[in-house]
XYZ file of C-alpha atoms in Angstrom:
653
model
C 21.722 108.746 10.538
C 23.923 110.843 8.262
C 24.425 108.127 5.657
C 20.746 107.322 5.339
C 19.793 110.973 4.971
C 21.779 111.147 1.746
C 19.390 108.703 0.126
C 15.986 110.022 1.040
C 15.615 111.703 -2.337
C 16.329 108.382 -4.041
C 13.428 106.634 -2.445
C 10.498 108.686 -3.745
C 9.340 106.417 -6.534
C 5.645 106.468 -7.379
C 4.010 103.127 -6.730
C 1.861 101.785 -9.542
C -1.805 101.194 -8.751
C -2.638 97.567 -8.307
C -4.380 95.753 -11.159
C -5.370 92.338 -9.925
C -5.593 89.435 -12.319
C -6.564 85.838 -12.001
C -5.177 83.315 -14.507
C -7.339 80.632 -16.022
C -6.483 77.044 -15.279
C -4.025 75.203 -17.525
C -5.625 72.047 -18.749
C -2.320 70.624 -19.976
C -0.302 70.397 -16.777
C 2.541 67.950 -17.068
C 3.303 68.804 -20.699
C 6.120 70.966 -22.016
C 3.945 72.726 -24.582
C 2.727 76.279 -24.080
C -0.260 76.432 -21.702
C -3.289 78.675 -21.931
C -2.100 82.066 -20.696
C -5.339 83.997 -21.086
C -5.992 85.900 -17.880
C -9.032 87.727 -16.623
C -9.531 90.479 -14.058
C -11.031 89.265 -10.792
C -11.570 91.025 -7.472
C -11.015 87.704 -5.721
C -7.287 87.547 -6.517
C -4.679 89.613 -4.621
C -6.686 92.739 -3.910
C -6.487 92.062 -0.180
C -3.274 91.250 1.707
C -2.536 87.531 1.730
C -3.222 85.774 4.987
C -3.700 82.149 3.879
C -3.681 80.955 7.492
C 0.102 81.203 7.644
C 0.330 84.660 9.229
C -1.439 86.455 12.109
C -4.552 88.428 11.214
C -4.048 92.077 10.265
C -5.214 93.388 13.645
C -3.200 90.858 15.622
C -0.074 91.550 13.644
C -0.485 95.310 13.922
C -0.518 94.957 17.697
C 2.466 92.604 17.581
C 4.441 95.047 15.416
C 3.525 98.036 17.564
C 4.657 96.251 20.699
C 7.938 95.144 19.117
C 8.773 98.643 17.863
C 8.004 100.122 21.264
C 10.626 97.760 22.702
C 13.091 98.478 19.889
C 12.968 94.853 18.745
C 11.933 92.728 15.782
C 8.497 91.072 16.132
C 8.009 87.594 17.576
C 6.913 86.165 14.195
C 10.200 87.227 12.557
C 11.643 84.554 10.287
C 15.161 83.906 11.630
C 17.555 81.397 10.196
C 20.270 80.452 7.749
C 20.437 79.577 4.070
C 22.153 77.057 1.805
C 21.719 75.780 -1.761
C 21.479 72.195 -2.988
C 24.496 72.104 -5.291
C 26.682 73.846 -2.722
C 26.000 71.448 0.156
C 24.285 68.198 -0.839
C 26.972 66.276 -2.737
C 25.855 62.777 -3.833
C 25.933 64.151 -7.359
C 25.177 60.862 -9.126
C 23.682 58.894 -6.257
C 20.178 57.412 -6.056
C 19.174 58.375 -9.586
C 20.073 62.071 -9.549
C 20.634 63.529 -13.019
C 23.390 65.888 -14.105
C 22.962 69.611 -13.605
C 24.778 72.230 -15.661
C 27.150 72.665 -12.731
C 28.029 68.969 -12.686
C 28.589 68.882 -16.408
C 30.518 72.081 -16.934
C 32.768 71.929 -13.863
C 33.840 68.453 -14.975
C 34.309 69.666 -18.562
C 36.056 72.945 -17.644
C 37.746 72.288 -14.267
C 40.160 75.204 -14.639
C 37.289 77.659 -14.289
C 37.174 76.921 -10.538
C 39.785 77.922 -7.967
C 41.187 75.028 -5.988
C 43.846 74.317 -3.407
C 44.036 70.740 -4.684
C 44.670 70.854 -8.458
C 43.746 67.617 -10.174
C 41.208 66.630 -7.523
C 37.817 66.685 -9.270
C 35.969 66.887 -5.956
C 37.794 70.134 -5.138
C 36.402 71.979 -8.176
C 32.824 70.703 -8.103
C 29.906 69.879 -5.852
C 30.487 66.132 -6.238
C 30.740 65.698 -2.468
C 30.484 69.268 -1.129
C 29.320 69.133 2.522
C 27.657 65.750 1.968
C 24.441 67.093 3.445
C 22.670 64.355 1.511
C 23.981 61.993 4.192
C 24.740 64.401 7.046
C 21.669 66.606 7.306
C 21.222 65.691 10.972
C 24.569 67.381 11.631
C 23.377 70.517 9.847
C 20.320 70.691 12.088
C 22.599 70.699 15.139
C 24.242 73.828 13.742
C 20.851 75.472 13.200
C 20.039 74.878 16.853
C 23.165 76.734 17.955
C 22.064 79.888 16.109
C 18.509 79.320 17.379
C 17.056 79.250 13.874
C 13.279 79.089 13.539
C 13.537 78.885 9.724
C 15.910 77.178 7.309
C 16.201 78.162 3.684
C 17.321 75.312 1.422
C 16.927 74.591 -2.270
C 15.605 71.559 -4.095
C 17.745 69.975 -6.803
C 15.556 69.857 -9.906
C 17.644 67.051 -11.443
C 17.499 64.989 -8.252
C 13.750 64.778 -8.727
C 13.589 64.779 -12.530
C 16.925 63.680 -14.053
C 15.923 64.808 -17.553
C 14.314 68.015 -16.274
C 10.853 67.177 -17.588
C 8.158 66.530 -15.021
C 5.180 64.666 -16.451
C 2.060 63.306 -14.826
C 0.295 60.487 -16.607
C -2.711 58.639 -15.212
C -2.178 60.327 -11.871
C 1.471 59.297 -11.533
C 4.558 61.478 -11.874
C 7.737 60.309 -13.593
C 9.726 61.359 -10.533
C 12.867 59.868 -9.003
C 11.409 58.463 -5.790
C 14.758 58.459 -3.980
C 14.908 62.199 -4.451
C 11.422 62.563 -3.019
C 12.452 60.473 -0.009
C 15.422 62.754 0.621
C 13.442 65.999 0.569
C 10.647 64.488 2.630
C 13.293 63.584 5.180
C 14.753 67.118 5.151
C 11.351 68.748 5.569
C 10.165 66.349 8.261
C 13.371 66.634 10.284
C 13.157 70.410 10.204
C 9.583 70.379 11.455
C 10.424 67.836 14.156
C 13.035 70.305 15.389
C 10.652 73.281 15.343
C 12.352 74.789 12.302
C 10.114 76.016 9.487
C 11.213 75.036 5.959
C 11.711 77.830 3.420
C 12.181 76.056 0.100
C 13.783 77.464 -3.054
C 12.809 75.679 -6.262
C 15.768 76.832 -8.338
C 19.225 77.914 -7.166
C 21.170 77.836 -10.472
C 21.414 74.031 -10.900
C 19.469 73.626 -14.141
C 19.189 70.012 -15.324
C 21.863 69.563 -17.979
C 19.401 67.593 -20.107
C 17.411 70.807 -20.712
C 20.558 72.745 -21.620
C 21.415 70.016 -24.099
C 17.860 69.757 -25.401
C 17.102 73.429 -26.030
C 19.677 75.664 -24.352
C 17.972 75.873 -20.965
C 16.762 79.343 -20.010
C 17.545 80.666 -23.490
C 14.524 78.797 -24.830
C 10.974 79.856 -24.044
C 9.932 76.245 -23.396
C 11.953 76.361 -20.164
C 9.224 78.306 -18.382
C 6.742 75.483 -18.875
C 9.138 72.739 -17.820
C 9.902 74.764 -14.699
C 6.198 75.219 -13.942
C 5.598 71.471 -14.258
C 8.518 70.705 -11.923
C 7.174 73.311 -9.489
C 3.722 71.755 -9.628
C 5.123 68.434 -8.510
C 6.928 70.093 -5.603
C 3.771 71.901 -4.488
C 1.811 68.669 -4.672
C 4.417 66.523 -2.899
C 5.736 68.926 -0.245
C 3.210 71.764 0.022
C 1.286 70.142 2.857
C 4.331 70.980 5.021
C 6.224 73.702 3.115
C 4.367 76.995 3.520
C 7.069 79.332 2.241
C 8.224 78.987 -1.373
C 10.855 80.856 -3.361
C 10.646 80.208 -7.089
C 13.978 81.508 -8.430
C 17.140 82.575 -6.642
C 19.005 85.593 -8.035
C 18.027 85.606 -11.716
C 20.623 88.348 -12.395
C 23.534 86.191 -11.238
C 22.202 83.095 -12.979
C 21.782 84.892 -16.298
C 24.381 87.646 -16.388
C 27.186 85.576 -14.845
C 26.149 82.378 -16.614
C 25.369 83.797 -20.053
C 27.608 86.868 -20.471
C 30.277 87.489 -17.836
C 32.921 85.061 -16.934
C 33.617 82.281 -17.192
C 32.226 82.425 -13.677
C 28.919 80.606 -13.441
C 27.793 77.534 -15.369
C 27.077 77.053 -18.220
C 30.009 79.424 -18.952
C 28.312 81.164 -21.879
C 30.488 84.271 -21.828
C 30.972 86.888 -24.521
C 34.257 88.288 -23.215
C 36.241 85.790 -25.260
C 35.534 83.213 -27.957
C 35.384 79.582 -26.802
C 38.925 78.232 -27.004
C 37.715 74.891 -28.303
C 36.418 76.614 -31.442
C 39.712 78.335 -32.231
C 41.261 77.520 -35.596
C 44.473 76.523 -33.843
C 44.043 75.066 -30.335
C 47.597 73.937 -29.691
C 48.884 75.530 -26.512
C 45.429 76.718 -25.395
C 43.963 75.676 -22.050
C 40.919 73.757 -23.236
C 39.894 72.868 -19.671
C 38.966 76.470 -18.981
C 37.271 79.400 -20.660
C 33.899 79.915 -22.306
C 31.704 77.055 -23.482
C 30.046 76.447 -26.822
C 28.221 73.200 -25.942
C 24.496 73.971 -26.042
C 21.271 72.736 -27.610
C 19.285 74.477 -30.369
C 17.410 77.391 -28.809
C 14.335 79.464 -29.571
C 14.159 82.611 -27.451
C 10.422 83.160 -27.997
C 7.664 81.631 -30.126
C 8.372 84.322 -32.734
C 12.160 83.837 -32.767
C 14.227 81.765 -35.139
C 15.747 78.537 -33.855
C 19.460 78.983 -33.237
C 21.726 76.084 -34.091
C 23.269 73.846 -31.463
C 26.893 74.111 -30.325
C 27.289 77.758 -31.246
C 29.532 80.430 -29.737
C 27.881 82.661 -27.114
C 25.605 85.200 -28.764
C 24.893 88.830 -28.009
C 21.956 89.320 -25.562
C 21.910 85.757 -24.217
C 21.801 87.126 -20.654
C 18.869 89.380 -21.574
C 16.825 86.513 -23.006
C 17.750 84.214 -20.125
C 16.466 86.889 -17.738
C 13.259 87.327 -19.711
C 12.450 83.621 -19.749
C 13.402 83.002 -16.143
C 11.077 85.782 -14.966
C 8.274 84.196 -16.978
C 9.145 80.820 -15.434
C 8.714 82.369 -12.000
C 5.313 83.735 -12.974
C 4.196 80.424 -14.474
C 5.075 78.600 -11.253
C 3.197 81.157 -9.146
C 0.218 80.810 -11.474
C 0.168 77.053 -10.848
C 0.480 77.496 -7.087
C -2.278 80.076 -6.806
C -4.702 78.227 -9.044
C -4.217 74.721 -7.672
C -2.647 74.774 -4.217
C -2.527 78.045 -2.309
C -6.132 78.148 -1.131
C -5.880 74.693 0.431
C -2.236 74.692 1.512
C -2.309 78.286 2.785
C 1.293 79.064 1.903
C 3.193 82.041 0.536
C 5.249 82.283 -2.648
C 7.674 84.838 -4.064
C 10.954 85.395 -5.885
C 14.408 86.226 -4.492
C 16.381 88.864 -6.315
C 19.810 90.238 -5.537
C 21.477 93.571 -6.114
C 23.497 96.246 -4.437
C 21.891 99.268 -2.813
C 23.220 102.227 -4.769
C 25.057 104.982 -2.887
C 25.664 108.352 -4.578
C 29.407 109.024 -4.884
C 30.488 112.016 -2.819
C 33.836 113.677 -2.338
C 35.145 116.753 -0.508
C 34.118 120.028 -2.132
C 31.415 118.481 -4.320
C 28.661 120.953 -5.232
C 25.074 120.411 -4.147
C 24.097 120.267 -7.808
C 26.535 117.407 -8.467
C 25.336 115.572 -5.362
C 21.766 115.745 -6.678
C 22.874 114.428 -10.077
C 24.672 111.538 -8.375
C 21.549 110.763 -6.373
C 19.571 110.530 -9.597
C 22.156 108.213 -11.109
C 22.114 106.047 -7.977
C 18.396 105.517 -8.410
C 18.895 104.845 -12.131
C 21.620 102.299 -11.348
C 19.291 100.610 -8.855
C 16.587 100.332 -11.508
C 19.040 98.579 -13.818
C 20.675 96.353 -11.209
C 17.628 95.516 -9.078
C 14.440 96.866 -10.642
C 15.071 94.994 -13.905
C 14.290 91.824 -11.921
C 12.055 93.049 -9.091
C 9.681 95.291 -11.059
C 8.166 92.601 -13.330
C 7.081 90.270 -10.453
C 5.560 93.222 -8.600
C 4.330 95.761 -11.161
C 4.187 93.558 -14.275
C 6.853 95.110 -16.505
C 10.445 96.295 -16.728
C 11.345 99.747 -15.361
C 10.649 102.538 -17.832
C 14.296 103.629 -17.707
C 15.459 100.163 -18.742
C 12.972 100.023 -21.612
C 13.964 103.470 -22.875
C 17.702 102.855 -22.723
C 17.665 99.277 -24.064
C 15.366 100.016 -26.989
C 14.660 97.045 -29.236
C 17.308 94.934 -27.483
C 14.930 94.426 -24.548
C 12.277 91.751 -25.142
C 8.710 92.858 -24.565
C 6.196 91.061 -22.401
C 2.818 90.467 -24.004
C -0.220 91.909 -22.259
C -1.095 88.427 -21.017
C 2.418 87.967 -19.655
C 2.320 91.343 -17.911
C -0.925 90.357 -16.230
C 0.561 87.025 -15.144
C 3.718 88.690 -13.813
C 1.979 91.520 -11.989
C 1.668 90.672 -8.315
C 3.407 87.311 -8.722
C 5.670 88.301 -5.824
C 3.015 90.156 -3.861
C 2.999 87.545 -1.078
C 6.570 88.552 -0.198
C 9.773 89.632 -1.912
C 13.104 88.013 -1.115
C 16.286 90.087 -1.284
C 19.853 88.792 -1.099
C 22.031 91.671 0.063
C 25.752 91.766 0.684
C 27.370 95.045 -0.306
C 26.570 98.404 -1.832
C 27.763 100.245 -4.930
C 28.679 103.849 -5.398
C 27.012 105.452 -8.404
C 27.658 108.541 -10.518
C 27.526 109.686 -14.153
C 30.489 108.957 -16.396
C 32.306 112.156 -17.221
C 31.992 113.132 -20.873
C 29.198 110.669 -21.652
C 25.555 111.464 -22.368
C 22.438 109.293 -22.056
C 21.578 107.417 -25.257
C 19.032 109.032 -27.534
C 16.058 106.928 -28.656
C 17.943 106.224 -31.868
C 21.034 105.127 -29.920
C 19.150 103.000 -27.394
C 20.541 99.478 -27.242
C 22.303 97.117 -24.843
C 25.790 98.511 -25.410
C 24.707 102.134 -24.945
C 22.200 101.566 -22.139
C 24.667 102.295 -19.320
C 27.365 104.214 -21.155
C 26.849 107.316 -18.980
C 26.407 105.330 -15.724
C 29.095 104.148 -13.311
C 28.432 101.920 -10.323
C 30.858 99.753 -8.358
C 32.074 99.217 -4.803
C 35.549 100.554 -5.584
C 37.004 103.270 -7.778
C 38.856 100.933 -10.101
C 39.705 97.318 -10.855
C 43.074 95.585 -11.077
C 44.194 92.134 -12.190
C 41.718 89.395 -11.387
C 38.970 91.993 -10.933
C 40.493 93.020 -7.587
C 39.403 96.354 -6.169
C 41.596 99.426 -6.317
C 40.820 101.488 -3.199
C 39.058 103.379 -1.902
C 36.401 100.701 -1.468
C 32.868 101.096 -0.159
C 33.727 99.622 3.221
C 36.530 97.226 4.091
C 37.477 94.395 1.741
C 35.955 91.060 2.767
C 37.092 87.705 1.389
C 35.561 87.945 -2.098
C 36.490 90.563 -4.677
C 32.875 91.748 -4.942
C 32.256 91.650 -1.179
C 32.896 94.774 0.921
C 31.493 95.526 4.364
C 29.106 98.473 4.385
C 26.299 97.833 6.918
C 23.970 100.707 5.861
C 23.362 98.932 2.537
C 20.657 96.770 4.104
C 18.784 99.771 5.489
C 19.135 101.851 2.341
C 17.923 98.961 0.186
C 14.956 98.158 2.384
C 13.856 101.793 2.198
C 14.222 101.750 -1.589
C 12.018 98.668 -1.924
C 9.471 99.967 0.572
C 8.970 103.269 -1.232
C 9.014 101.768 -4.704
C 6.488 99.021 -3.956
C 4.379 100.718 -1.317
C 1.132 98.802 -0.880
C 2.093 96.110 -3.400
C 3.784 93.479 -1.196
C 1.444 91.963 1.345
C 3.817 90.142 3.667
C 6.888 92.289 3.486
C 10.485 91.758 2.459
C 12.582 88.818 3.609
C 16.363 89.099 3.630
C 17.006 85.689 2.104
C 20.827 85.956 2.165
C 23.374 88.139 3.932
C 26.890 87.364 5.064
C 30.543 87.458 4.104
C 33.700 85.532 3.531
C 36.359 86.501 6.051
C 39.410 88.204 4.548
C 41.609 85.307 3.429
C 44.840 84.429 1.674
C 43.168 84.947 -1.728
C 41.335 88.234 -1.119
C 42.009 90.767 1.641
C 43.236 94.312 2.157
C 44.762 94.827 5.582
C 45.775 98.288 6.762
C 43.869 100.029 3.958
C 44.895 103.621 4.529
C 43.430 104.827 1.217
C 39.885 103.807 2.126
C 40.345 105.108 5.660
C 41.484 108.497 4.363
C 38.555 108.704 1.939
C 35.881 108.150 4.587
C 37.589 110.562 6.939
C 37.577 113.163 4.156
C 33.775 112.958 3.837
C 33.228 112.870 7.628
C 32.192 109.212 7.781
C 35.180 107.626 9.570
C 32.995 104.824 10.991
C 32.909 103.176 7.553
C 36.675 103.106 7.019
C 36.714 99.881 9.057
C 40.362 98.905 8.563
C 41.835 95.684 9.947
C 45.323 94.306 10.418
C 47.020 91.118 9.187
C 45.812 89.107 12.180
C 42.259 89.294 10.833
C 43.137 87.352 7.676
C 41.916 83.759 7.629
C 44.639 81.098 7.333
C 43.698 77.612 6.179
C 46.323 76.025 8.467
C 45.379 77.870 11.669
C 42.317 76.567 13.484
C 43.159 78.729 16.468
C 42.867 81.898 14.398
C 40.031 83.609 12.571
C 39.103 80.463 10.671
C 37.037 79.535 13.747
C 37.197 82.733 15.799
C 35.706 84.773 12.973
C 35.619 88.240 14.496
C 35.345 90.017 11.128
C 32.198 88.030 10.305
C 30.742 88.743 13.762
C 31.335 92.453 13.243
C 29.706 92.154 9.803
C 26.561 90.567 11.236
C 26.474 93.020 14.122
C 26.480 96.028 11.777
C 24.066 94.667 9.181
C 21.586 93.364 11.738
C 21.595 96.658 13.597
C 20.726 98.427 10.348
C 17.967 95.890 9.723
C 16.611 96.506 13.218
C 16.665 100.271 12.663
C 14.891 99.870 9.315
C 12.077 98.042 11.102
C 11.903 100.091 14.302
C 12.677 103.621 13.115
C 11.888 103.589 9.387
C 8.780 101.401 9.814
C 9.846 99.067 7.007
C 7.887 95.826 6.740
C 10.813 93.392 6.868
C 9.709 89.891 7.882
C 12.826 87.729 7.982
C 16.607 87.305 7.826
C 18.513 84.277 6.535
C 22.266 84.376 7.200
C 24.514 83.078 4.425
C 25.631 80.524 5.095
C 24.960 77.831 7.665
C 28.106 75.900 6.746
C 31.252 76.433 4.708
C 30.412 75.069 1.271
C 31.203 75.040 -2.430
C 31.471 78.722 -3.331
C 30.949 78.285 -7.073
C 33.934 79.479 -9.136
C 35.854 80.261 -5.923
C 35.850 76.632 -4.778
C 36.133 75.600 -1.132
C 38.603 78.135 0.262
C 36.298 81.139 0.058
C 34.318 80.430 3.198
C 30.963 82.111 3.862
C 29.902 79.587 6.487
C 29.264 79.984 10.195
C 30.359 76.363 10.536
C 33.852 75.191 9.621
C 34.439 72.084 7.468
C 37.866 70.738 6.482
C 37.094 69.676 2.924
C 40.549 68.366 2.054
C 41.721 66.460 5.141
C 38.627 65.305 7.023
C 36.740 62.496 5.239
C 33.958 62.808 7.831
C 33.424 66.491 6.940
C 32.913 67.241 10.627
C 30.886 70.365 11.405
C 32.760 72.728 13.750
C 30.726 75.762 14.842
C 32.450 79.116 14.498
C 32.044 81.931 16.992
C 29.647 83.716 14.625
C 27.108 80.907 14.917
C 26.873 81.403 18.672
C 26.817 85.174 18.249
C 23.761 84.991 15.989
C 21.851 82.924 18.511
C 22.641 85.477 21.212
C 21.676 88.361 18.939
C 18.299 86.799 18.188
C 17.544 86.319 21.871
C 18.362 89.951 22.580
C 16.646 91.552 19.595
C 13.604 89.469 18.647
C 10.537 89.899 20.795
C 9.595 86.930 23.031
C 12.339 84.844 21.423
């Protein structure tokens, strides 16, 4: 494959030797204070690949894999299904004792930060009702059956279980909201009754607002211990049936979009502009949109000063959020491995996101420049992906990130490195949608050690999926593949194969049960975002002898909210997306011998697409959010296609 060949030089990253550690038990479970983090080396930890009774034995699986590859198929134990997230589908935002999340609070406080086709309707800018899966989960299962899912990835709402975010166990009893427990028991049991294996995510961006108000959420180091206590309850309550756990979903998006960029993701802590509510003169300003200042007093680390409450967004908030959320992941894994994994025999890991990085090429480019661009593509991948995937696998940030960030990058203690290392060795989840081109910035040089800081860290690096940006962050073509229905979302199927190879080489021998694609999908081109008849992108790919990736479409492909007979239901663009990405996944397994263990399509149903509201539709099931009070599930053609693809491409399916 011509495209893949370009990247082979990117993938030779030396894997660190494994250093296995076993944490000591925390005697203070259920408290928000810092637990004992002293760890000791132990051969009995993760030195051997995890089996835990949840996977075939090594010999059995080797035979299974060999047989599948000989047939050009994925193996019979392949995890196949769809994904959703609690805030995007559940609704029932204040029902049965559920507490506020940051998304509840900040969408209500700043409604103009969310796109809507029904201005003034609070339900159209929030997850108040969403898909009402809290009451209609049986209908969701019917959709899973159409795509022949054997797994379903869902997330648990932290504030539905613990409204104030703090899980405590006193005299053997948890301070949990029992109605929330009943709901998730029902979800898990119904899945199992329908031969669908639950894949549970503990955190998908819906932090309890009480913790944001108390200490600034992920900006405060105490958050890792509150998360570990909440996780412990979930393991105890649901782990007899849930054997696949994801701790954190997409820490980059949660932290960078929630605490620097935006306002896009709650809690709208963005440094691009000052909060309008703090302006000296607010007359004429839209105070229902923009960046937030409402936050609790925060202490980044035990050594840091306490920052005052209700302050403007600060420099490096996204960096400290990322640091603490990675530690929260490791703390939760520590609890699971010490107290539950041996008996429950489950697997646990983290899901990260990030674009596979493609070296920019153009006609007449020298071989020397191509090699430089390849190096920058790998560097961009270390910043975009490795920043979050290296610590849970190797125990620390990538060396390139440390060198270029200098003192602006927090350091893990030796005990924290030991706790992090191997914390996603059971499996690694990857959410993949599109790719980025990468190249050096003309006229810029890498920062010297004296210049190393956040602002300079990427000054000589460019990566994006288009060559420029217009109003509203829209792409200026050429784009890396055709423009899907979100500004960041372009269709480039090789990204999944390139990324899987990058992970496989980088973490060779360090991930025992492979990589799971925990999200992949697209929004159809729609009235908000599309680019029909894109001759610029077509001409670019033809100029570099890759015409197959020009992938232009005409106006008929664009989704219209008022046309159920069009691509709203007959979603041919999405089918073509899945066809291309899944073929590249199959080739990664069969030809490249990558250990990929699962694929979760995003998303099972149309749902609340965060700042884009309800008219950016990633679902394989149509829901009329504005006109149908029953929120009837209508399967799209892509749902049937996926079921047919699985039957044809998964062994003994």
